[in-house]
Structure formats: C-alpha cells, structure tokens
XYZ file of C-alpha atoms in Angstrom:
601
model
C 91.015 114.825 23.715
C 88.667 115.098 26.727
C 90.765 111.502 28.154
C 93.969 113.218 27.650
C 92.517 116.128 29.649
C 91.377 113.488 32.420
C 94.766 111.595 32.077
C 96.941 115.417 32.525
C 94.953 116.250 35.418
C 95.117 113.098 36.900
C 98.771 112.879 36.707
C 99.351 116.572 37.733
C 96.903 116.085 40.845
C 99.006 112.946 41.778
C 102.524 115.102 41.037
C 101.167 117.909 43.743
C 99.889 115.404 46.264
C 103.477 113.252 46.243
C 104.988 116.894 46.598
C 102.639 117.719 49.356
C 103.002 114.331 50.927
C 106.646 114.820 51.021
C 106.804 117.905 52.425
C 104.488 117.198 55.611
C 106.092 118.666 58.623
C 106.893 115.363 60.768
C 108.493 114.398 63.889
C 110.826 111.726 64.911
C 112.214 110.491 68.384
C 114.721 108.084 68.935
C 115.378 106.941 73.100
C 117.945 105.113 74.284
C 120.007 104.631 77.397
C 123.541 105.013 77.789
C 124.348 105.922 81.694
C 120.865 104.465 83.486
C 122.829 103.727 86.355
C 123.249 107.576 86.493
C 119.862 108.042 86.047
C 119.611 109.695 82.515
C 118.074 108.967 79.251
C 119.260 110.030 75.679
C 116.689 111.867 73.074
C 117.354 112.955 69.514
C 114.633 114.905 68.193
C 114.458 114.735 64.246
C 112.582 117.824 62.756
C 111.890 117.558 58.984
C 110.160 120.388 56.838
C 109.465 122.923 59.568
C 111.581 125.437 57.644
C 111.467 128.625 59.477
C 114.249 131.432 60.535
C 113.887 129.973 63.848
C 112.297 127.217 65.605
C 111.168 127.135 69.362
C 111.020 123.453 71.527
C 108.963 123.513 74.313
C 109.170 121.125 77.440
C 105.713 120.661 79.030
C 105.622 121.912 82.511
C 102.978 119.823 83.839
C 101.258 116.556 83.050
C 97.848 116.119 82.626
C 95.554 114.380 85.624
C 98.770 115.881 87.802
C 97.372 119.064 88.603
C 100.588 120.768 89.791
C 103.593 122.855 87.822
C 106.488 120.211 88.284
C 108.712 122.431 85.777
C 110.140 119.579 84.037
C 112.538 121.461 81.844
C 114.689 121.141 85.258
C 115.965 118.048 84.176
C 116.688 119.004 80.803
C 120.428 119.344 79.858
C 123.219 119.224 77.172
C 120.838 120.874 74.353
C 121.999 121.035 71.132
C 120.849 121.101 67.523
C 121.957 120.416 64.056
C 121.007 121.039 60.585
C 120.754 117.605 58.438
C 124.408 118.301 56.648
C 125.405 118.315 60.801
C 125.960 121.786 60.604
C 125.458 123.283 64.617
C 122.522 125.300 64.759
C 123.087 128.272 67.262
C 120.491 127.400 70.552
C 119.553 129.847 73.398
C 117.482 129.152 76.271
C 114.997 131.949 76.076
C 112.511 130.954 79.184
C 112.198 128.374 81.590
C 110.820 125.544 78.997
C 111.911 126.800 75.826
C 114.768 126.498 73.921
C 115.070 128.838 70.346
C 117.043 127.340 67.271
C 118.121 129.633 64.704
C 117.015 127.308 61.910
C 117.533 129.336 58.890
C 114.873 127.644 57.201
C 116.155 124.192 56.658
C 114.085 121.387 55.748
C 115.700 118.909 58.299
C 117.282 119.107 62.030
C 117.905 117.294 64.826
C 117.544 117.900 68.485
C 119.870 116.416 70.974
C 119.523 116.481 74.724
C 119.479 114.235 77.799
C 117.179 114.401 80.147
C 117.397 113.398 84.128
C 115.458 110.950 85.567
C 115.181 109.912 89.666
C 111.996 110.910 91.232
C 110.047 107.794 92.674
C 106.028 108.795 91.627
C 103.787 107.538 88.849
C 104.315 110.908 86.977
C 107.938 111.718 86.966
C 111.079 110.088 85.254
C 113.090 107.152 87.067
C 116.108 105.541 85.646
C 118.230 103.296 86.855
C 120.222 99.982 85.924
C 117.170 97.702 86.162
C 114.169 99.983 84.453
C 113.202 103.299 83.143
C 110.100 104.735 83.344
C 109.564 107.525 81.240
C 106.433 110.175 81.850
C 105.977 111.475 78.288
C 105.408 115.048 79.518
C 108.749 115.051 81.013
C 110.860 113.603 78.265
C 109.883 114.924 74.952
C 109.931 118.329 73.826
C 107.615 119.688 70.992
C 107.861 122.625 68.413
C 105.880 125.402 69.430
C 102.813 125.725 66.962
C 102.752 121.897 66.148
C 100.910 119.939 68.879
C 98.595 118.712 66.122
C 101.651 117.075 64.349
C 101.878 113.034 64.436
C 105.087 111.891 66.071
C 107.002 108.394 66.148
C 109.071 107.069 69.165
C 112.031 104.182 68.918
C 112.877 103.266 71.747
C 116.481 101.306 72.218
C 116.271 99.196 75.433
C 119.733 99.147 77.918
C 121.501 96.210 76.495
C 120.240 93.810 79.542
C 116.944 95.018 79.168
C 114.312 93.386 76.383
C 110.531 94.423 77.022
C 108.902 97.723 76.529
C 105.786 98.635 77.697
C 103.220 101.839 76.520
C 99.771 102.285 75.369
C 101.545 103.661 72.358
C 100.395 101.838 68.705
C 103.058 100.188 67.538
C 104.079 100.652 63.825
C 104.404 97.742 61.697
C 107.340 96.234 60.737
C 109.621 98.547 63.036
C 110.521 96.927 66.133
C 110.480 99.428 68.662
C 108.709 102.212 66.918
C 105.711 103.723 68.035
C 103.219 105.712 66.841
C 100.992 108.815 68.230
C 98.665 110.827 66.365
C 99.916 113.945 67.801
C 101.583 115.166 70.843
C 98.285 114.827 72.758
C 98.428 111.259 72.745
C 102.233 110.728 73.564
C 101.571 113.034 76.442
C 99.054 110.620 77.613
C 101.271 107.694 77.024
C 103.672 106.752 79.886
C 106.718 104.241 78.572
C 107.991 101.262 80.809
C 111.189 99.974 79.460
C 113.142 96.745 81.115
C 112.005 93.531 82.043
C 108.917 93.747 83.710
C 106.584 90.942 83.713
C 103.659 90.816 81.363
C 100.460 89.128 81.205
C 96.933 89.839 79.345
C 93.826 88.715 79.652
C 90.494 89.989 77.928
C 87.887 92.036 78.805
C 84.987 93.818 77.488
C 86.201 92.675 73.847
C 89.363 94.742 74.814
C 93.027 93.233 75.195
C 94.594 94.479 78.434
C 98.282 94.134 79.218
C 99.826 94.095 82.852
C 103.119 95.258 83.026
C 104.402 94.261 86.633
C 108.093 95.971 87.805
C 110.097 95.275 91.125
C 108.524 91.972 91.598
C 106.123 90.989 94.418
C 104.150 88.085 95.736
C 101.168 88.538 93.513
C 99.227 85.768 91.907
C 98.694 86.898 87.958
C 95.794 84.519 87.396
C 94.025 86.266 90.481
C 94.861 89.808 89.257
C 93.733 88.837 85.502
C 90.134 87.194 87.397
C 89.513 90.470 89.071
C 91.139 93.157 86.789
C 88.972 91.468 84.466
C 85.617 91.873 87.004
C 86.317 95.379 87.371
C 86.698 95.845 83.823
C 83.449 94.623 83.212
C 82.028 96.260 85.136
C 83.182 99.518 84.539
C 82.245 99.025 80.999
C 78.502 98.217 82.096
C 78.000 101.580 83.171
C 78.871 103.970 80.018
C 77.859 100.563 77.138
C 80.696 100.873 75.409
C 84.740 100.321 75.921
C 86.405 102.900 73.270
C 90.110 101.140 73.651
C 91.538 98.325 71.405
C 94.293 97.642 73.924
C 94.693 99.232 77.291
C 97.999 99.023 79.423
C 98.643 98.451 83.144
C 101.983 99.853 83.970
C 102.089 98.642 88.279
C 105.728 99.821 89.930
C 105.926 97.563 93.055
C 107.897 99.056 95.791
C 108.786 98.081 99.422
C 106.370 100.295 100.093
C 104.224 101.869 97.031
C 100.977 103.608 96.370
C 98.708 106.146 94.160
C 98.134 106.151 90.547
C 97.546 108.056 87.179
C 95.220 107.780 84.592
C 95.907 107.773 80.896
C 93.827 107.186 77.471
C 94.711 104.116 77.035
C 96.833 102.881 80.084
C 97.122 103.717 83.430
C 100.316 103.816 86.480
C 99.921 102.389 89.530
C 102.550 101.905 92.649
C 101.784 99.287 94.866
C 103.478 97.453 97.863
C 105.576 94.210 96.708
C 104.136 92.225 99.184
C 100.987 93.046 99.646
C 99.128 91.166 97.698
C 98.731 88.470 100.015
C 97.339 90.584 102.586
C 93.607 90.538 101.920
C 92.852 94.239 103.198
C 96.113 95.390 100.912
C 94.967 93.396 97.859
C 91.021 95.078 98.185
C 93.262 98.516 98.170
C 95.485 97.711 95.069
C 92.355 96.583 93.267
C 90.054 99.934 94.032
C 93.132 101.845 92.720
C 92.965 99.949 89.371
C 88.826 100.646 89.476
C 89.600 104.445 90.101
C 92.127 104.829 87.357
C 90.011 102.300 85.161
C 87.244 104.437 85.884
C 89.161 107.815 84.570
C 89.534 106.012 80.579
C 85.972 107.454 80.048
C 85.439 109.916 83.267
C 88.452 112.722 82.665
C 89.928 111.233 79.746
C 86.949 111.446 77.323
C 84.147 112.858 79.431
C 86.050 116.022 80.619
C 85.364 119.614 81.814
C 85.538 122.189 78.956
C 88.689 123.600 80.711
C 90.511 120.410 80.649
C 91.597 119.789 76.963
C 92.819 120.841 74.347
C 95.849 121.326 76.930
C 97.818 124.274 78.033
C 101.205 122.758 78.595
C 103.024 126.470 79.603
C 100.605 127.087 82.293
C 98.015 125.672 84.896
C 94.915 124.521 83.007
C 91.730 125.910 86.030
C 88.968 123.727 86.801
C 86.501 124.505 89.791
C 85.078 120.711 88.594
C 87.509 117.961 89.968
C 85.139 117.521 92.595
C 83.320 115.969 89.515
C 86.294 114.550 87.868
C 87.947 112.797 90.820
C 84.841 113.257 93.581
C 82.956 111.415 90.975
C 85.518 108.386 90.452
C 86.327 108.498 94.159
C 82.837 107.157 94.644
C 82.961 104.901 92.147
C 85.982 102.895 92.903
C 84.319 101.478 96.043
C 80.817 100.734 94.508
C 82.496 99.121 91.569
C 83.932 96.872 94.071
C 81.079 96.368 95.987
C 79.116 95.083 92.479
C 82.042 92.859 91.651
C 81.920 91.491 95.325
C 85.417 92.395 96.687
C 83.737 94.415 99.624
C 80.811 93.436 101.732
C 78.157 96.015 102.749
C 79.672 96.361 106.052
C 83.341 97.464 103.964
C 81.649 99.543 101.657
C 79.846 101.565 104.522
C 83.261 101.450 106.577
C 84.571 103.062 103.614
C 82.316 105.645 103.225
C 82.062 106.182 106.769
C 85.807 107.030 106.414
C 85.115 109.576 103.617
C 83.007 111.290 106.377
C 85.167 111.535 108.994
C 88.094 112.386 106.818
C 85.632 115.774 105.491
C 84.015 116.040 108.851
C 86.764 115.838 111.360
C 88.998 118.332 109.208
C 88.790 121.992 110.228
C 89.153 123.462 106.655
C 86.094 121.920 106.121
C 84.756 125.285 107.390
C 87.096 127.166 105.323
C 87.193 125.682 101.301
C 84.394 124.068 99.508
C 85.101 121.346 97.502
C 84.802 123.496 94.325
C 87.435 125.974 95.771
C 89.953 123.159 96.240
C 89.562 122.126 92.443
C 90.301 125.599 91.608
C 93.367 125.729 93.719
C 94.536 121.827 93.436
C 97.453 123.866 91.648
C 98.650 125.687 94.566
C 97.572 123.902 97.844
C 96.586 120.159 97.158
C 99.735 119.146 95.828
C 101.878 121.175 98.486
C 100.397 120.931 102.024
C 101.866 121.913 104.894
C 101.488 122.119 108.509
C 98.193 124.437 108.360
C 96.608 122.088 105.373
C 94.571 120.661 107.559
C 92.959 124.289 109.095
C 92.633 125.443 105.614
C 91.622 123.033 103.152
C 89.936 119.418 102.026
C 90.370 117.240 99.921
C 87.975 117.210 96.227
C 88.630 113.305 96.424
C 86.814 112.797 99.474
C 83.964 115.634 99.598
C 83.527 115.139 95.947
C 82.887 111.252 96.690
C 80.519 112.504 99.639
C 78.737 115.092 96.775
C 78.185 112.324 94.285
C 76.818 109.675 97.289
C 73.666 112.558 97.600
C 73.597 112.846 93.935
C 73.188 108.956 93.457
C 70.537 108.529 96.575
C 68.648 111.615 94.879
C 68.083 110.009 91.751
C 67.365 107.125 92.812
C 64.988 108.273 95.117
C 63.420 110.745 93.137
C 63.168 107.926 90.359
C 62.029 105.134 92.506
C 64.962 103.440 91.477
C 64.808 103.446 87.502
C 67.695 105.932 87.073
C 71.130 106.481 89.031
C 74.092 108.281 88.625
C 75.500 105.863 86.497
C 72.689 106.641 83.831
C 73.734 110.136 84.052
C 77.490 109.518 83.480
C 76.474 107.254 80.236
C 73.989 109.914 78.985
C 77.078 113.027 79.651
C 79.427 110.594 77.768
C 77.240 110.199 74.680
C 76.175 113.262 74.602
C 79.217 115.300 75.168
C 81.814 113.168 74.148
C 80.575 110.656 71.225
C 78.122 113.401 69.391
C 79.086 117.356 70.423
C 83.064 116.016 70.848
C 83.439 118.345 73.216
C 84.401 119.144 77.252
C 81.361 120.254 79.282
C 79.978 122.717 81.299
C 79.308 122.159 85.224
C 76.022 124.121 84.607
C 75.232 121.283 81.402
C 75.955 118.891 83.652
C 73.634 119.789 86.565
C 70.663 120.437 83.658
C 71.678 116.713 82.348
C 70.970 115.059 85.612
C 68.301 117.508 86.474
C 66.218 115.619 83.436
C 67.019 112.612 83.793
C 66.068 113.133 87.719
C 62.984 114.861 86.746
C 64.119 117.312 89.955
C 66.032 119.845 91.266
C 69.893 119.121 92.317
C 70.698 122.667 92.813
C 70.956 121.823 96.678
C 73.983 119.366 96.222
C 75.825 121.967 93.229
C 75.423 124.813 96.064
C 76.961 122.442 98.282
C 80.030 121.940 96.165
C 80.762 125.767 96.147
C 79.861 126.030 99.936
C 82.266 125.272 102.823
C 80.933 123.096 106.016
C 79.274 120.232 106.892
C 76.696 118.005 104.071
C 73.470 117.071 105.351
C 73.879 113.147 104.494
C 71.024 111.786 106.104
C 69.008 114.064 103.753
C 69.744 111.750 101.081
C 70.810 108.370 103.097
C 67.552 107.944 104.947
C 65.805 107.687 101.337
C 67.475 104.074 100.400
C 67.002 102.966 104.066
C 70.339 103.966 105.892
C 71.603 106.995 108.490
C 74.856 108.267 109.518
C 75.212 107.986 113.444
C 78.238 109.531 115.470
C 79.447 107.771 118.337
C 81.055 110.319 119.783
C 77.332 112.030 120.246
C 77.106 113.188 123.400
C 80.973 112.503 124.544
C 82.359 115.444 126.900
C 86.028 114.947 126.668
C 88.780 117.446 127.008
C 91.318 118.091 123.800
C 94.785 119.870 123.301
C 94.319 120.507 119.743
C 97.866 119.227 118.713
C 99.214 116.154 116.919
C 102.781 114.528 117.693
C 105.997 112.521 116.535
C 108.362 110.929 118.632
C 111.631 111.903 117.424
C 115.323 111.003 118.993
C 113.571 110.894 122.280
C 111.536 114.015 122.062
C 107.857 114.716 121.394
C 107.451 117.155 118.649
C 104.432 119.007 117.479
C 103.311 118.684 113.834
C 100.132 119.855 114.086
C 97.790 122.501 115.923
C 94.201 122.200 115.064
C 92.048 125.452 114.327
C 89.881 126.256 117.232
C 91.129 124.256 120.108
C 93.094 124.806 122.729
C 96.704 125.051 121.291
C 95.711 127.244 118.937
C 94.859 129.786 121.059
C 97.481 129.512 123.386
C 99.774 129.583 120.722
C 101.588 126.693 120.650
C 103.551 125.865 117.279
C 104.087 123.142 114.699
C 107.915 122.063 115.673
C 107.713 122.640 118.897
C 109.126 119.863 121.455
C 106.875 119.414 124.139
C 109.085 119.188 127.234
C 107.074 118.745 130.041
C 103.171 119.640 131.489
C 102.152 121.072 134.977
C 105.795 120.665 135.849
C 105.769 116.624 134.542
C 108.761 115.832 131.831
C 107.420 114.087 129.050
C 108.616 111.044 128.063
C 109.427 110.210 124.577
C 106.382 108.227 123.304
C 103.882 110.244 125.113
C 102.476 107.917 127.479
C 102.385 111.206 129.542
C 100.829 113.329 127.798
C 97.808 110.958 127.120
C 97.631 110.291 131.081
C 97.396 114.458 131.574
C 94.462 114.201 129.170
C 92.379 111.425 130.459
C 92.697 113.170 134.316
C 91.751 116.383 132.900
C 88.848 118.170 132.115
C 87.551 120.903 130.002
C 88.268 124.131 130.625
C 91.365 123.046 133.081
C 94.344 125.186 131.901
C 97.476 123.404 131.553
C 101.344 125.035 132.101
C 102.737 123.792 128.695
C 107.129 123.737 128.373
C 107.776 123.407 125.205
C 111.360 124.356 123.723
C 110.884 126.545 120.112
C 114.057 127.413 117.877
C 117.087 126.635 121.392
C 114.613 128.944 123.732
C 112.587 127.560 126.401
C 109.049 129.256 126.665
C 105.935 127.999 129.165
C 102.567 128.581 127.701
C 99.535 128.042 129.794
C 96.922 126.126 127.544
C 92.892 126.495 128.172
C 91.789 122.409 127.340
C 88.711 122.488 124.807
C 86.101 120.192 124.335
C 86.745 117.439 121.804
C 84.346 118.449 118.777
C 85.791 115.346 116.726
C 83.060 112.833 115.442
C 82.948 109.028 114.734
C 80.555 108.872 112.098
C 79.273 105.413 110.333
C 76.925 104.391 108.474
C 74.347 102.041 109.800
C 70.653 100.287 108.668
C 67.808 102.739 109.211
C 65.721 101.493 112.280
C 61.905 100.549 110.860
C 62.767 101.286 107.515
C 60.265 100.731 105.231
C 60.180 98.219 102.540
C 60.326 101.304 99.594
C 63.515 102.480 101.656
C 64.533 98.981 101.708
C 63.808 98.539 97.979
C 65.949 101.162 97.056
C 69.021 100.126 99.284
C 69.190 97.435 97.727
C 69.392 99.014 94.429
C 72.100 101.254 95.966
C 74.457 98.952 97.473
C 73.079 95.535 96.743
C 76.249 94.115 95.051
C 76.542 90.719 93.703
C-alpha cells in the first residue's frame, strides 16, 4: 500500500510539473530582412502564456555603457499584434516606448513590427544591402513585468548574406537560434549579421571570435598575437576569465572609431586602413584593452546603481570616474606590460590626459564625479560652451586612478597596486555578495589593502580644479614639468575653422580675452586693426605673435548679416605643456618602485 502511495504521488507530482512546465510564460523572436537596402529589419515577437486582459511591450530607451536617452522607440513602426487563431488584437501607443495590447487573456500572441535602422555608431541599428548590425536595446521589445523571462532569437540572414555573429549561446540543433537567459543578457548582446570575416584564436582558456566588417588592410595573425597578449593580460589582474566564448564585433570604416563593452563581446569601429600605420594600429589595440577591460570592470564589478537596469529612465551614477576613469588608465598600462608602448609612449600618453584636464576651463567648474552624474545630459551632447563647463570622467578619472596606483604602491613599498584592489572588489563584490558596490566600500577596500588613507584622491573626484600629480608621481621616481613655465605670451581666447573662404569662430575660451569682449561662437572674423583676414588665418596668427598682453585689438567680425567691431583686451596665455619626465637624483627606493609602476615587459 505504502508503494502505491509513493507510485500516486510520484505520478501526480510529475502530472503538475509537465502542467507547470507547459505553461511557463516564454518568449520567442524571429529576425529577418526583407528591404535592407532601405534600411529596416523585420521582428515577430511570439508571446505564449502571458494571459492577461492586456499586455504592455516596452522598447528600451537607452543601452547600457551608453549613458544617454537615444529614445529608440523612434524607429519603431507598423505595430501590430495577433492572437494565435490570427485574430487582430486591438494596439494603442500609450507613451513614448510602450505599446498596450488588449490581450483578453490568451495563452499565445504575436508581435509584429519593423524597426529602422541607419545610424553609423557602435550602439545604434545600421542596415543596409551588405550587413546589419543590430544593438539589442534598439530592436527588441519586452513585456512589461518580465525582464527575468528567458528569450530565443532566429535570426534569417538577407539571402546573399551567410554568417552571423553575437555573444549570444547558440541552441543546439537550431541553426540560427539563440539563446539568452533573460532580457538582461540579450540587451548586452549586440548581433552582426552578413559576411564579415571571422577568425579565433585562444586565450586565457577562453575561445574568442573576431568578427571583421567593411574590410581593411589588417593582418589576422597579428591581431590574434596581440588580442591574445592583451587578453592575457587582462586576465592576470582579476585570476580568473568568467567567459566561455567572447566576441569581437570591429566595423571598419573609411574613417572609424570608439567602442562598447558587453558581457561577453564587445563593438569596436576602426579605420580600414589603418592597421598598417603603426601609431593607428597601437590605437585600435588600446581600444580592444579598454573594452576588454570593461568584461569584469562595469560588466560584473559595477556600481550599485548600475544593474539590475532601468530601461524607461536614466540609471545615475556619480562613479564612472571609477567605471571608465578606472579602465581609461588601464588600457595604456595594459599595453605598456604587453610591450606595444615604450615608457616614453606611455608617459606621452599620460602627459596627454593632463593637458586634456588641465588646459580645459571646466576643469574649474565640474569635478569628475559631477560629470558621471550628468554624463546623461552634457557628455553625450556638447556644445560650443562644453569646453568652459565641463571634463571629461575618461580622462580625470584616468588621472584619479594614476594617484590611486602610485599611493599604494608607495604606501606598500610596492607589494600591493591598484590592480590588487580591483581583484579583491571583484571577489568580493561580485563572486561572493553578487552584488553592485558602494563608492564609500570601495574607498574602505583600498584603504585596507593600502593600510592608509585615500580620502585625499575621493575628495578630489567630487572637487573641481587642478590634481596635485607630483604628490603621488615623485614617489615611484617621476614629475610632471610644464614647458610653458614661465612663457609670457599674449592669447585671444578663440578657436577657428576655415570655411568657404571665411574664418569662423567655434570657440571662446572662459576667461580670456574674447570672452570678455564678447565675441561669439559663429562669428566670421573679418578683419583686425583694420587688416582683412585671409581665409586660413595666416593673419590672424601674425597679429598674435607682434602683439603683446594687454594690447587691445579692434576686432570686425560679421554676426547673423550685421557687421559689429569689438575692441578685444589680449590675455596672457595660461595654457600648459605638461609631460612627464624621470625625477632628477631619484633615489634607488623611488627608482624601485618605477619600475614596478611602469616597468613593462
């Protein structure tokens, strides 16, 4: 009797499983192409066992590591839905990303819509005859309520295209299926689709795919060598490479650049012909170590704010100095250790970093914390003040984790770095607590494994102005020197254009000059103490080298058809020429540790 018990129960517990099994809410995609020349893709959404009065499908309006409100339900059109006997469903639009379907609680529906794709960038749609490139965020919609829910993707290729290319898993015995755990993932999981060229090679136990579109002069067995180095590297720092596969998507344009990182792949644009051109190549490769460099430092180890996802609304962050600042500085030194810059590059290129921060007046106005907080609203759309108003958390949060790496060092004589820090906030954030963290975690992370105070260089994040680098610099043996130290030369505070013959004005710098006297951005500069201007501004540069400061200068500039003179005060040039240069009688500690900084291969 007790057997038959175990037998009934058995049996009924397998019944209510298969019942629950079957009903599982689950989501279905199917892409294909039928006008790419016209720059649109197809999508039919399959909905099964959501059954509801009504069901709401959400576009994303931004896409993660993007940190701007593209509104991608712009390029949405020709919504409709149907019930699974093909029935319409009635659809209204009832916001700017979301469309409501009066469902009436059936068990199956599908979603149709096309979507418009032409916007050249590594996180936006483009479709044409030769390729599509999809950006996940901007292509699939999801039912409100039911991020968590798995989804699979088939993807049907343009008839003269064969290859597809996406960090996606792809499910067994369906060609052209793919699988994501939820909508998370295919988020995070740009598609290539045409006939790109593909090569692998392995690294750090993980198999890594190069997907390379447009063509270009580019030697694969030299990209898989030093893809491969920086790989390897990268690895070194945090022990441990969580992908199986990872995915280079590279769109190679006449002229190309920037990137975005993903969990498992990255996009990168690049110049066709570049590759040859030794200075070009060292670029492209620091791009892949940045967005290499993101797989663990954004996409795993994150701020709290940054995940689970928002996808209505901007997602705030005063950390990207961290996020980006962080990686910014690491995509040179992880150069430097695989040997594709020399110490005299890597200082040039954080000499740069310096007078990019340094030589920008809204250096004095937003700290680098500031500009991670409003990324949103002014990094993404600058305009012809930018440059009195703002800076860039790429560069000063490069600059911020340059003190934080000499600091450690120094105040470990030499047995801990930054990169210890970053492996110790990865295991302990994301592997055990599975969590984002705090920026005040953070700073008590590196303050113990420091064994010292780095409340000076978190202050400096949230303060405006100018970073005291030699604070930190002179500790491993180097300075920062400006060569324009001591230079008393006159400025106009403006930047030109030549355009159809006429010198235009598209920039006046805070401070100077100009700025004062009120000249504007778009103004043509027609002539100066009663001398006409010629077109390339050989003229203008003469005026400047005669004069000196204080001089005032009768400025004609034409502004909207009107003719106005404006008499200009000249200003002293306040712009530096900062590098970074051996410390003079350094002493073989400060040596010691140099070397540990910057010592490469």
């Amino acid at each position: 009797m007790k057997r038959v018990r175990i037998f009934l129960f058995i049996l009924m517990t397998t019944a209510v499983s298969s019942a629950f099994a079957v009903s599982q809410p689950s989501i279905h995609f199917e892409v294909s192409f039928k006008e790419p020349q016209a720059h649109y893709v197809e999508i039919t959404m399959k909905i099964e066992n959501i059954q509801r009065d009504f069901i709401d499908v959400k576009m994303p309006v931004w896409t993660p590591g993007s940190y701007l409100v593209r509104e991608y339900a712009k390029n949405v059109e020709g919504l409709v839905a149907f019930s699974g006997d093909h029935a319409p469903l009635a659809t209204e639009k009832i916001n700017k990303n979301t469309w409501r379907i009066n469902s009436g609680k059936k068990s199956a529906l599908t979603v149709q819509y096309r979507v418009y794709g032409f916007e050249v960038s590594v996180r936006t749609n483009f479709i044409d005859d030769s390729h599509a490139f999809l950006s996940p965020a901007g292509t699939f919609l999801y039912v409100d309520g039911f991020l968590e829910l798995p989804v699979d993707v088939t993807i049907l290729p343009y008839v003269s295209w064969s290859k597809i290319s996406t960090g996606l898993d792809p499910v067994d015995g369906k060609p052209g299926t793919y699988h994501a755990t939820d909508f998370d993932i295919l988020f995070d999981s740009p598609i290539e689709v045409g006939n790109q060229d593909v090569f692998t090679f392995e690294a750090a136990g993980v198999l890594h795919e190069i997907a390379m579109v447009g063509g270009g002069n580019y030697d694969s067995d030299r990209l898989k060598k030093d893809c491969a180095s920086i790989v390897e590297e990268a690895t070194r720092i945090f022990g441990v490479n969580p992908n199986k596969r990872y995915v280079f998507i590279v769109h190679n344009y006449q002229s190309g650049g920037g990137g975005l990182e993903h969990l498992n792949s990255t996009v990168l644009g690049a110049s066709r012909n570049g590759y040859q051109n030794e200075r070009s190549y060292v670029g492209f490769l620091g791009l892949v170590a940045h967005e290499y460099f993101h797989l663990w430092h954004v996409k795993r180890l994150r701020p709290i704010e940054l995940g689970p996802f928002d996808y209505d609304v901007e997602n705030y962050t005063t950390s990207l100095w961290i996020m980006e600042g962080f990686t910014a500085y690491f995509d040179n030194l992880l150069l430097r250790r695989c040997g594709f810059l020399s110490e005299n590059s890597y200082l040039q290129a954080l000499g740069s970093d310096i007078n990019t921060i340094e030589n920008r007046a809204g250096n004095q106005v937003q700290s680098a914390a500031s500009a991670s907080f409003d990324a949103w609203i002014k990094y993404y759309r600058p305009d012809e003040n930018s440059a009195n108003t703002s800076i860039s958390y790429y560069n000063k949060g490069a600059l911020l984790a340059l003190m934080l790496d000499l600091k450690i060092l120094a105040a470990t004589n030499g047995e801990k770095r930054l990169d210890d820090v970053l492996k110790a906030a990865y295991e302990t954030f994301y592997v055990q607590q599975k969590r984002g963290f705090r920026e005040q975690e953070l700073q008590t992370l590196i303050e113990q494994i420091a064994g010292t105070s780095v409340s000076d260089i978190f202050d400096a994040a949230y303060t405006p102005g100018s970073l005291d680098y030699n604070r930190y610099l002179k500790a491993v043996g180097y300075e920062v020197i400006d060569y324009n130290e001591g230079r008393e030369l006159p400025d106009l505070g403006i930047t030109t254009s030549a355009s159809d013959g006429r010198v235009l004005v598209t920039g006046v710098s805070r401070g100077t000059g100009a700025w004062d006297g009120g000249i504007n951005v778009r103004d043509e500069i027609i002539a100066i103490n009663g001398e006409r201007l010629d077109a390339n501004g050989k003229e203008l540069n003469r005026v400047l080298q005669t004069a000196a400061i204080g001089d005032a200068l009768q400025v004609l500039v034409a502004r909207d058809g009107k003719i106005r003179e404006l008499t200009i005060t000249l200003t002293k040039d306040t712009r530096g020429s900062f590098g970074i240069i051996p410390l003079v009688n350094a002493t073989p500690e400060q040596q010691r540790l140099g070397k540990i900084w910057i010592g490469g291969r």
